[in-house]
Amino acid sequence: MKRDEVLKLLEQVGAIRTGHFELSSGRHSGTYIQCALVLEHPKHAEQLGHALAERFRDLSIACVISPALGGVIIGYEVARALGVRSLFVERDRSGQMTLRRGFEIKPGERVLVIEDVWTTGGSTRETIGVVEQEGGLVVAAGALIDRTGGTLELSVPARALVELAVPSYEPDDCPQCHAGGVATRPGSRFVRSQP
Ligand SMILES: [Zn+2]
């Protein structure tokens, strides 16, 4: 899949929307991204996983690992396309990313970290840390969407299907608010009424 095909698909299913949004952080943005809305379609998830896997096919990957929850479905589909195991890390009660459920990484095993969206790349960095602690070798990291527009810096080679630079603003600085617009919350069912 080419970048434009991926973008078109994400827009078609509403995983990428343009408008005037209040994000969960409270900041305003003209773009809203929710990968769950494309990954809820198994056919699309498989297709995207296959496309992302192609970026890493030459790296002799032994297993894929993803941060839960957002990375699990796409990580699984990438693993399916590569014909390897799919693992995930999750937060324990203290908020620490850990490998649970009997998942094991063999010493020196070549591991690919897969996430749905990179905003700061924090979860991917934590996942890389867990794999290294377990003695695995992280050879690369991948995501469906890189919201940093390709400026993300990781300790391993990183490739995303789509790079998007998505600006966000404090409400006081939001150009659409200044133009008289009212932001909506895409995560909730109802549009907020004007105060
Ligand atoms: Zn605004």
GROMACS .gro file of N, CA and C in nm, residues 16-107:
model
  276
   16ILE      N    1  -0.901   0.900   1.059
   16ILE     CA    2  -0.842   1.035   1.053
   16ILE      C    3  -0.954   1.130   1.013
   17ARG      N    4  -0.975   1.233   1.094
   17ARG     CA    5  -1.081   1.330   1.063
   17ARG      C    6  -1.025   1.470   1.065
   18THR      N    7  -1.080   1.554   0.978
   18THR     CA    8  -1.041   1.694   0.978
   18THR      C    9  -1.156   1.777   1.029
   19GLY      N   10  -1.125   1.876   1.108
   19GLY     CA   11  -1.228   1.961   1.166
   19GLY      C   12  -1.167   2.047   1.275
   20HIS      N   13  -1.233   2.053   1.389
   20HIS     CA   14  -1.187   2.136   1.501
   20HIS      C   15  -1.215   2.056   1.627
   21PHE      N   16  -1.109   2.000   1.684
   21PHE     CA   17  -1.129   1.900   1.789
   21PHE      C   18  -1.062   1.939   1.920
   22GLU      N   19  -1.127   1.900   2.030
   22GLU     CA   20  -1.063   1.907   2.160
   22GLU      C   21  -1.012   1.767   2.191
   23LEU      N   22  -0.881   1.753   2.199
   23LEU     CA   23  -0.820   1.622   2.224
   23LEU      C   24  -0.830   1.588   2.373
   24SER      N   25  -0.801   1.462   2.407
   24SER     CA   26  -0.813   1.420   2.547
   24SER      C   27  -0.716   1.498   2.636
   25SER      N   28  -0.609   1.551   2.576
   25SER     CA   29  -0.512   1.632   2.651
   25SER      C   30  -0.566   1.772   2.682
   26GLY      N   31  -0.682   1.808   2.620
   26GLY     CA   32  -0.737   1.942   2.636
   26GLY      C   33  -0.691   2.038   2.528
   27ARG      N   34  -0.590   1.996   2.450
   27ARG     CA   35  -0.543   2.081   2.342
   27ARG      C   36  -0.636   2.071   2.221
   28HIS      N   37  -0.633   2.173   2.136
   28HIS     CA   38  -0.718   2.174   2.016
   28HIS      C   39  -0.635   2.140   1.893
   29SER      N   40  -0.699   2.072   1.798
   29SER     CA   41  -0.629   2.035   1.676
   29SER      C   42  -0.727   2.028   1.560
   30GLY      N   43  -0.677   2.048   1.439
   30GLY     CA   44  -0.759   2.036   1.320
   30GLY      C   45  -0.767   1.891   1.271
   31THR      N   46  -0.691   1.803   1.335
   31THR     CA   47  -0.689   1.662   1.293
   31THR      C   48  -0.709   1.571   1.413
   32TYR      N   49  -0.795   1.471   1.395
   32TYR     CA   50  -0.817   1.371   1.498
   32TYR      C   51  -0.779   1.235   1.443
   33ILE      N   52  -0.703   1.158   1.520
   33ILE     CA   53  -0.658   1.027   1.476
   33ILE      C   54  -0.702   0.921   1.577
   34GLN      N   55  -0.772   0.820   1.531
   34GLN     CA   56  -0.812   0.709   1.619
   34GLN      C   57  -0.800   0.578   1.539
   35CYS      N   58  -0.686   0.511   1.556
   35CYS     CA   59  -0.658   0.390   1.477
   35CYS      C   60  -0.755   0.277   1.504
   36ALA      N   61  -0.816   0.275   1.624
   36ALA     CA   62  -0.912   0.168   1.655
   36ALA      C   63  -1.023   0.163   1.552
   37LEU      N   64  -1.053   0.278   1.490
   37LEU     CA   65  -1.164   0.285   1.394
   37LEU      C   66  -1.131   0.222   1.259
   38VAL      N   67  -1.003   0.199   1.234
   38VAL     CA   68  -0.970   0.122   1.113
   38VAL      C   69  -0.940  -0.023   1.152
   39LEU      N   70  -0.881  -0.042   1.271
   39LEU     CA   71  -0.844  -0.177   1.313
   39LEU      C   72  -0.966  -0.260   1.357
   40GLU      N   73  -1.081  -0.194   1.375
   40GLU     CA   74  -1.203  -0.270   1.407
   40GLU      C   75  -1.249  -0.352   1.287
   41HIS      N   76  -1.196  -0.321   1.170
   41HIS     CA   77  -1.227  -0.400   1.050
   41HIS      C   78  -1.113  -0.500   1.027
   42PRO      N   79  -1.135  -0.627   1.057
   42PRO     CA   80  -1.026  -0.725   1.044
   42PRO      C   81  -0.960  -0.726   0.906
   43LYS      N   82  -1.037  -0.703   0.802
   43LYS     CA   83  -0.980  -0.704   0.667
   43LYS      C   84  -0.880  -0.590   0.650
   44HIS      N   85  -0.917  -0.471   0.699
   44HIS     CA   86  -0.826  -0.356   0.690
   44HIS      C   87  -0.704  -0.377   0.779
   45ALA      N   88  -0.726  -0.432   0.899
   45ALA     CA   89  -0.615  -0.456   0.992
   45ALA      C   90  -0.513  -0.550   0.929
   46GLU      N   91  -0.563  -0.654   0.864
   46GLU     CA   92  -0.473  -0.750   0.799
   46GLU      C   93  -0.395  -0.684   0.686
   47GLN      N   94  -0.465  -0.601   0.608
   47GLN     CA   95  -0.403  -0.534   0.494
   47GLN      C   96  -0.295  -0.436   0.542
   48LEU      N   97  -0.326  -0.359   0.646
   48LEU     CA   98  -0.230  -0.261   0.699
   48LEU      C   99  -0.112  -0.334   0.764
   49GLY      N  100  -0.142  -0.443   0.835
   49GLY     CA  101  -0.035  -0.520   0.899
   49GLY      C  102   0.061  -0.576   0.795
   50HIS      N  103   0.005  -0.622   0.684
   50HIS     CA  104   0.087  -0.675   0.577
   50HIS      C  105   0.175  -0.565   0.517
   51ALA      N  106   0.116  -0.448   0.494
   51ALA     CA  107   0.191  -0.336   0.436
   51ALA      C  108   0.304  -0.291   0.529
   52LEU      N  109   0.275  -0.286   0.659
   52LEU     CA  110   0.377  -0.244   0.755
   52LEU      C  111   0.488  -0.350   0.766
   53ALA      N  112   0.448  -0.477   0.763
   53ALA     CA  113   0.544  -0.587   0.772
   53ALA      C  114   0.646  -0.583   0.658
   54GLU      N  115   0.600  -0.538   0.540
   54GLU     CA  116   0.689  -0.534   0.424
   54GLU      C  117   0.811  -0.446   0.450
   55ARG      N  118   0.797  -0.345   0.536
   55ARG     CA  119   0.909  -0.254   0.568
   55ARG      C  120   1.018  -0.324   0.647
   56PHE      N  121   0.987  -0.442   0.703
   56PHE     CA  122   1.082  -0.508   0.794
   56PHE      C  123   1.115  -0.651   0.752
   57ARG      N  124   1.070  -0.689   0.632
   57ARG     CA  125   1.080  -0.828   0.591
   57ARG      C  126   1.224  -0.877   0.582
   58ASP      N  127   1.318  -0.786   0.552
   58ASP     CA  128   1.458  -0.826   0.531
   58ASP      C  129   1.538  -0.829   0.662
   59LEU      N  130   1.473  -0.815   0.777
   59LEU     CA  131   1.548  -0.801   0.903
   59LEU      C  132   1.554  -0.929   0.986
   60SER      N  133   1.509  -1.041   0.931
   60SER     CA  134   1.510  -1.170   1.005
   60SER      C  135   1.449  -1.156   1.144
   61ILE      N  136   1.328  -1.100   1.149
   61ILE     CA  137   1.258  -1.081   1.275
   61ILE      C  138   1.214  -1.217   1.332
   62ALA      N  139   1.234  -1.236   1.463
   62ALA     CA  140   1.193  -1.361   1.526
   62ALA      C  141   1.060  -1.345   1.599
   63CYS      N  142   1.032  -1.224   1.649
   63CYS     CA  143   0.901  -1.200   1.707
   63CYS      C  144   0.868  -1.052   1.712
   64VAL      N  145   0.738  -1.024   1.718
   64VAL     CA  146   0.688  -0.886   1.725
   64VAL      C  147   0.637  -0.864   1.867
   65ILE      N  148   0.661  -0.745   1.921
   65ILE     CA  149   0.608  -0.713   2.053
   65ILE      C  150   0.546  -0.573   2.048
   66SER      N  151   0.432  -0.557   2.117
   66SER     CA  152   0.359  -0.429   2.112
   66SER      C  153   0.320  -0.386   2.252
   67PRO      N  154   0.310  -0.254   2.273
   67PRO     CA  155   0.253  -0.206   2.399
   67PRO      C  156   0.100  -0.216   2.393
   68ALA      N  157   0.041  -0.276   2.500
   68ALA     CA  158  -0.105  -0.286   2.507
   68ALA      C  159  -0.162  -0.149   2.547
   69LEU      N  160  -0.281  -0.116   2.513
   69LEU     CA  161  -0.371  -0.191   2.429
   69LEU      C  162  -0.357  -0.154   2.282
   70GLY      N  163  -0.323  -0.027   2.258
   70GLY     CA  164  -0.328   0.026   2.121
   70GLY      C  165  -0.248  -0.053   2.019
   71GLY      N  166  -0.136  -0.112   2.061
   71GLY     CA  167  -0.048  -0.177   1.964
   71GLY      C  168  -0.081  -0.322   1.936
   72VAL      N  169  -0.171  -0.380   2.016
   72VAL     CA  170  -0.188  -0.526   2.012
   72VAL      C  171  -0.239  -0.576   1.876
   73ILE      N  172  -0.344  -0.514   1.824
   73ILE     CA  173  -0.404  -0.566   1.700
   73ILE      C  174  -0.308  -0.550   1.582
   74ILE      N  175  -0.251  -0.433   1.568
   74ILE     CA  176  -0.162  -0.412   1.453
   74ILE      C  177  -0.035  -0.496   1.468
   75GLY      N  178   0.014  -0.512   1.592
   75GLY     CA  179   0.131  -0.597   1.615
   75GLY      C  180   0.103  -0.741   1.575
   76TYR      N  181  -0.015  -0.788   1.609
   76TYR     CA  182  -0.057  -0.924   1.577
   76TYR      C  183  -0.062  -0.945   1.426
   77GLU      N  184  -0.115  -0.845   1.354
   77GLU     CA  185  -0.127  -0.856   1.208
   77GLU      C  186   0.010  -0.848   1.141
   78VAL      N  187   0.100  -0.767   1.195
   78VAL     CA  188   0.236  -0.762   1.140
   78VAL      C  189   0.304  -0.897   1.160
   79ALA      N  190   0.285  -0.955   1.280
   79ALA     CA  191   0.343  -1.086   1.310
   79ALA      C  192   0.287  -1.194   1.217
   80ARG      N  193   0.157  -1.186   1.193
   80ARG     CA  194   0.094  -1.282   1.102
   80ARG      C  195   0.159  -1.273   0.964
   81ALA      N  196   0.177  -1.150   0.915
   81ALA     CA  197   0.235  -1.131   0.782
   81ALA      C  198   0.380  -1.180   0.775
   82LEU      N  199   0.452  -1.169   0.888
   82LEU     CA  200   0.592  -1.212   0.890
   82LEU      C  201   0.605  -1.360   0.927
   83GLY      N  202   0.494  -1.420   0.972
   83GLY     CA  203   0.498  -1.561   1.012
   83GLY      C  204   0.574  -1.585   1.141
   84VAL      N  205   0.565  -1.489   1.235
   84VAL     CA  206   0.638  -1.502   1.362
   84VAL      C  207   0.543  -1.484   1.481
   85ARG      N  208   0.594  -1.500   1.605
   85ARG     CA  209   0.513  -1.485   1.725
   85ARG      C  210   0.476  -1.339   1.749
   86SER      N  211   0.364  -1.320   1.819
   86SER     CA  212   0.319  -1.186   1.856
   86SER      C  213   0.302  -1.177   2.007
   87LEU      N  214   0.380  -1.090   2.071
   87LEU     CA  215   0.375  -1.072   2.216
   87LEU      C  216   0.329  -0.930   2.248
   88PHE      N  217   0.291  -0.907   2.373
   88PHE     CA  218   0.267  -0.768   2.412
   88PHE      C  219   0.311  -0.742   2.555
   89VAL      N  220   0.343  -0.618   2.582
   89VAL     CA  221   0.373  -0.575   2.719
   89VAL      C  222   0.254  -0.494   2.768
   90GLU      N  223   0.237  -0.490   2.898
   90GLU     CA  224   0.125  -0.416   2.955
   90GLU      C  225   0.169  -0.354   3.088
   91ARG      N  226   0.093  -0.256   3.134
   91ARG     CA  227   0.130  -0.190   3.259
   91ARG      C  228   0.086  -0.272   3.379
   92ASP      N  229   0.175  -0.284   3.479
   92ASP     CA  230   0.135  -0.349   3.603
   92ASP      C  231   0.072  -0.244   3.694
   93ARG      N  232   0.042  -0.282   3.818
   93ARG     CA  233  -0.029  -0.190   3.907
   93ARG      C  234   0.046  -0.063   3.934
   94SER      N  235   0.179  -0.071   3.927
   94SER     CA  236   0.260   0.049   3.954
   94SER      C  237   0.275   0.136   3.829
   95GLY      N  238   0.216   0.091   3.716
   95GLY     CA  239   0.224   0.169   3.593
   95GLY      C  240   0.346   0.136   3.509
   96GLN      N  241   0.420   0.036   3.551
   96GLN     CA  242   0.541  -0.006   3.480
   96GLN      C  243   0.506  -0.102   3.368
   97MET      N  244   0.563  -0.084   3.247
   97MET     CA  245   0.543  -0.178   3.137
   97MET      C  246   0.616  -0.308   3.169
   98THR      N  247   0.544  -0.421   3.160
   98THR     CA  248   0.609  -0.549   3.189
   98THR      C  249   0.560  -0.657   3.094
   99LEU      N  250   0.640  -0.762   3.086
   99LEU     CA  251   0.606  -0.880   3.008
   99LEU      C  252   0.539  -0.978   3.103
  100ARG      N  253   0.414  -1.014   3.077
  100ARG     CA  254   0.340  -1.104   3.167
  100ARG      C  255   0.286  -1.222   3.088
  101ARG      N  256   0.195  -1.294   3.148
  101ARG     CA  257   0.121  -1.403   3.082
  101ARG      C  258   0.209  -1.517   3.031
  102GLY      N  259   0.329  -1.528   3.087
  102GLY     CA  260   0.417  -1.637   3.043
  102GLY      C  261   0.491  -1.609   2.914
  103PHE      N  262   0.475  -1.488   2.857
  103PHE     CA  263   0.551  -1.452   2.736
  103PHE      C  264   0.700  -1.455   2.767
  104GLU      N  265   0.779  -1.510   2.673
  104GLU     CA  266   0.924  -1.515   2.693
  104GLU      C  267   0.997  -1.468   2.569
  105ILE      N  268   1.106  -1.397   2.592
  105ILE     CA  269   1.195  -1.357   2.482
  105ILE      C  270   1.327  -1.428   2.505
  106LYS      N  271   1.373  -1.500   2.403
  106LYS     CA  272   1.499  -1.574   2.419
  106LYS      C  273   1.617  -1.477   2.410
  107PRO      N  274   1.727  -1.510   2.478
  107PRO     CA  275   1.845  -1.422   2.472
  107PRO      C  276   1.889  -1.402   2.327
   0.00000   0.00000   0.00000
